Structure formats: C-alpha cells, structure tokens
Amino acid sequence: MFFHFTVSGQKLTAEEKRILTIIDKNHEEAVQFLEETVNINSGTYNIAGIKKVGALYQEVLDDMGFATTWCDMPAAMKRAGHLIGERKGTQGKKLLLNGHMDTVFEPDSPFQTWQVQNNVAIGPGVTDMKGGLMVMLYALKALHEANLLDDRQIIVILHGDEENAGDPITISRKDLIEAAKRSDIALCYEPATGFNDATIARRGSSSWALKVTGKQAHSSSIFTERTGAGAIYETGRILNRFYEALQEPYLTFSPGLMLGGTTVHVDSSGTLGNASGKANVVAKEAYVKGDLRFLYEEQKEKAREKMKAIVAESYPLTQADITFEEGYPSMPPTDGNMAVLNVLSQVSLDLGQGAVKPYDPGNRGAGDISFVAQYLDCLDGLGAMGGNSHAPEEYMDLTTLKDFVKRSALLIYRLTR
Ligand SMILES: [Zn+2]
C-alpha cells in the first residue's frame, strides 16, 4: 500500500544506531501494546474507559522514571481529565510531548476492536491517536533503555478530552499551558498526514451568529419606503457580500445553519431551531450560524472587522447584528517551528527515509497544540499514518510504524543533546 526505501544510515552515530537496535527489538511488543490500548473503549464521554487505558500509559511512563499524576476535572465538566508525566533535567532542549487518549467512538458504537488485514491495522482510534501515543512512548522507551533520558526535562501530557475539549478551556488546558511555559519545544503526536510531512501550522477556528430583523408587512409592499427589503433579503445580501469580500488564502467562513421567516426560534446551543413564515408576508427575522477559520490571529481580527462593516450596511428598514465566539487559536507557521521540522527532516534523511516537508495548513483542522503555539516552538503530525479518522473504517499502516518510532526517537535524542 505504501512504498519507501530504507538504506542504512551512514550519518548516524554509534549511540543512534544503538537506539534503532532497541526499537527493532521492542517492535513486536509495541504493536501488542497498541492492540491492547485500541481494544479498550475510550470515547470522550467514557470516563472509566479513558482511565483504564490511561493506567496502561501511566505504567509505561512510571517504568521509564517519569513522575506521573492523573489530573481529574471537576465533575460538572464530565471529562476524564489527563495524565501528566515528568522527568526533570538540565541538558538540551526542554520538551513537551502531547497527545490524546480519547476517541470519537463511544461504547455504543459498533466499531470496538482491533483487526489486522494485509499489514493494515483497523480499529477505533488506531491512528487518531493511539498509534501516535505508541510512537511517542516507544521512542521514549528506546531512549530510556539506552540510558539517554537522564538529566533531560521531558513533560508528557495525554488528554482525555481532545475530541471534545472540556469546558472551560481555562481549566481543561491549564496544565498544558503551564507545562508549555516551562518548555522549549512541543511535539504532538496527532496522525501523520503523509510519510514525508509534518505540521508546522494549524488553522484556528471560531464561530459567528448573525441575527437580522426586518419590518413585517404585506408581501405586495416589499421594496416600498414603508416596508423595505425584509429580513431574508438582508441576510442574502450579507452572506453574498461575505462571499465576495473575504476570499483570501487560509481564511474560510462557512454558514452552517440558516432560519428565516415571520418568527424564528433558536435553542440555547445555537445549532437547532425552527422558523415559520408565509409567502404573502415580508420576513421579520432571520438567523445564521457559521464558522470562521484562519491561520493568524490578525487574519481573524481583520475578517471580523470586514464582516461587521458588511453587516452594518443595511438594506432599507432592516437591521442586523453579528456576534463572534472564540474556538481554537491558530498555530501560525514560524521560523522556530520550521527549525524543529528541519531537525526532523535531517533525522529522516539520515535514516534513509527522505526529507520531511511542511504540510499545507489549509488541509488540516485545529488541534490541542494550538493552545500552546504562542509560548514555544511546535511540531505536530508526528504520529502514525493511516486514514478514515473518526469513521468506522479507521485504519493504520503497520509497515511504516517502526520508521515513525525511529524518526521520533532520534528527533528527541538530538533535541535533548
Ligand atoms: Zn486526534
């Protein structure tokens, strides 16, 4: 299914070759460990399941000399919390390693177990991202067995709620942000987007809600001075102007729900509602809910200003109001992120695996690493390679798995020298 060539790396030191030998020796155990974790359901709302799989990760970290703690969330948040492991040290770069233990598959999903067919593993969360956690942990394990983790500061944070982050973010991501402030580089093990790419930028997300009012009147009087254009025409004008005026690279603004008529009701989630109206009555109300994705905070702010200005230019006798809600911040592409990618790319070349290039952020959604991107250099997409994430055919390529572990182990090794 996937093809690549591995030649023996002449540019590797004796110590690095020793790391690779340990990874080869541990590989079968690593795949068994992955199978065991995939077979434990850890849907975001299955708190007991997340704690059960978390106990396995905690044991591996404990064995490697990490000081571990399970951080519970307040009961009202209905989330399992997260696992933190830390090794203290003074040598090399201080690293923050991040990933998530939860999957989108709850216990009532028919998709629950690991199977292997022709070097492809199929299972819930196998790439997103229990495969990535395995890559992270077995890279660390090889370094530990080679006694190369001593005097290195490495903090591992595994979230139990990435697929639907616990609210408020100020609590659910507090430990991640605190750890980032004490670290130099964050490495995140979300799925690899290809054998030769990694993520140095991710777009942020936010949402908006548009409320429009017009004058209710007989439909025959529409466009007259006493009636104006009505709420639905005004909504059409606004959305069309957004479409015409906001197009630029990495910016998307998608209306996802629209209601309009004589009366409009929207529930408190803003995602469900109903409307009523008649063909012979000019529409009095309209509502639109949409999202806004961006690569830079500045791009988000500028887009919001343009949207507000468009909303303010009303058709006759209508009025509109737009409000914005924050989601994930963006992780812009920085020189620092690129420098970390360059270290990874050199490792990959030295392993005979080819150069690693930055992945197009336009093709990737938001992620946990975005919460810390403003504090340190970041690289994401270091996990396993597969496909159909969030779908019952989720799979992972077993033939490249060991290559990713080797790449990651040497990346961590070189960053911490
Ligand atoms: Zn994920």
XYZ file of N, CA, C and O and ligand atoms in Angstrom, residues 100 102 127-129 162-163 190-191 364 390, ligand 1:
45
model
N -3.632 12.622 22.787
C -4.905 12.384 23.487
C -5.276 10.906 23.495
O -4.980 10.176 22.549
N -8.529 9.897 24.200
C -9.944 9.693 23.849
C -10.116 9.504 22.350
O -9.260 9.912 21.550
N -5.297 5.262 14.447
C -4.389 6.351 14.038
C -4.645 7.608 14.854
O -3.704 8.339 15.128
N -5.894 7.879 15.198
C -6.259 9.126 15.889
C -6.736 8.818 17.300
O -7.911 8.705 17.527
N -5.770 8.705 18.271
C -4.367 8.692 18.017
C -3.608 7.745 18.923
O -2.534 8.047 19.410
N -9.646 15.460 23.909
C -9.269 16.279 22.745
C -10.388 16.345 21.730
O -10.599 17.364 21.082
N -11.130 15.243 21.572
C -12.173 15.212 20.544
C -13.325 16.158 20.870
O -14.041 16.582 19.974
N -0.400 13.760 16.889
C -1.590 13.549 16.060
C -1.154 12.827 14.776
O 0.024 12.837 14.421
N -2.096 12.182 14.063
C -1.726 11.367 12.910
C -0.823 12.086 11.906
O -1.000 13.270 11.637
N -5.784 20.899 7.135
C -5.826 20.283 8.459
C -6.673 21.137 9.387
O -6.624 22.352 9.319
N -12.106 9.092 12.582
C -13.473 9.427 13.026
C -14.531 8.616 12.269
O -15.715 8.917 12.393
Zn -6.694 13.409 17.268
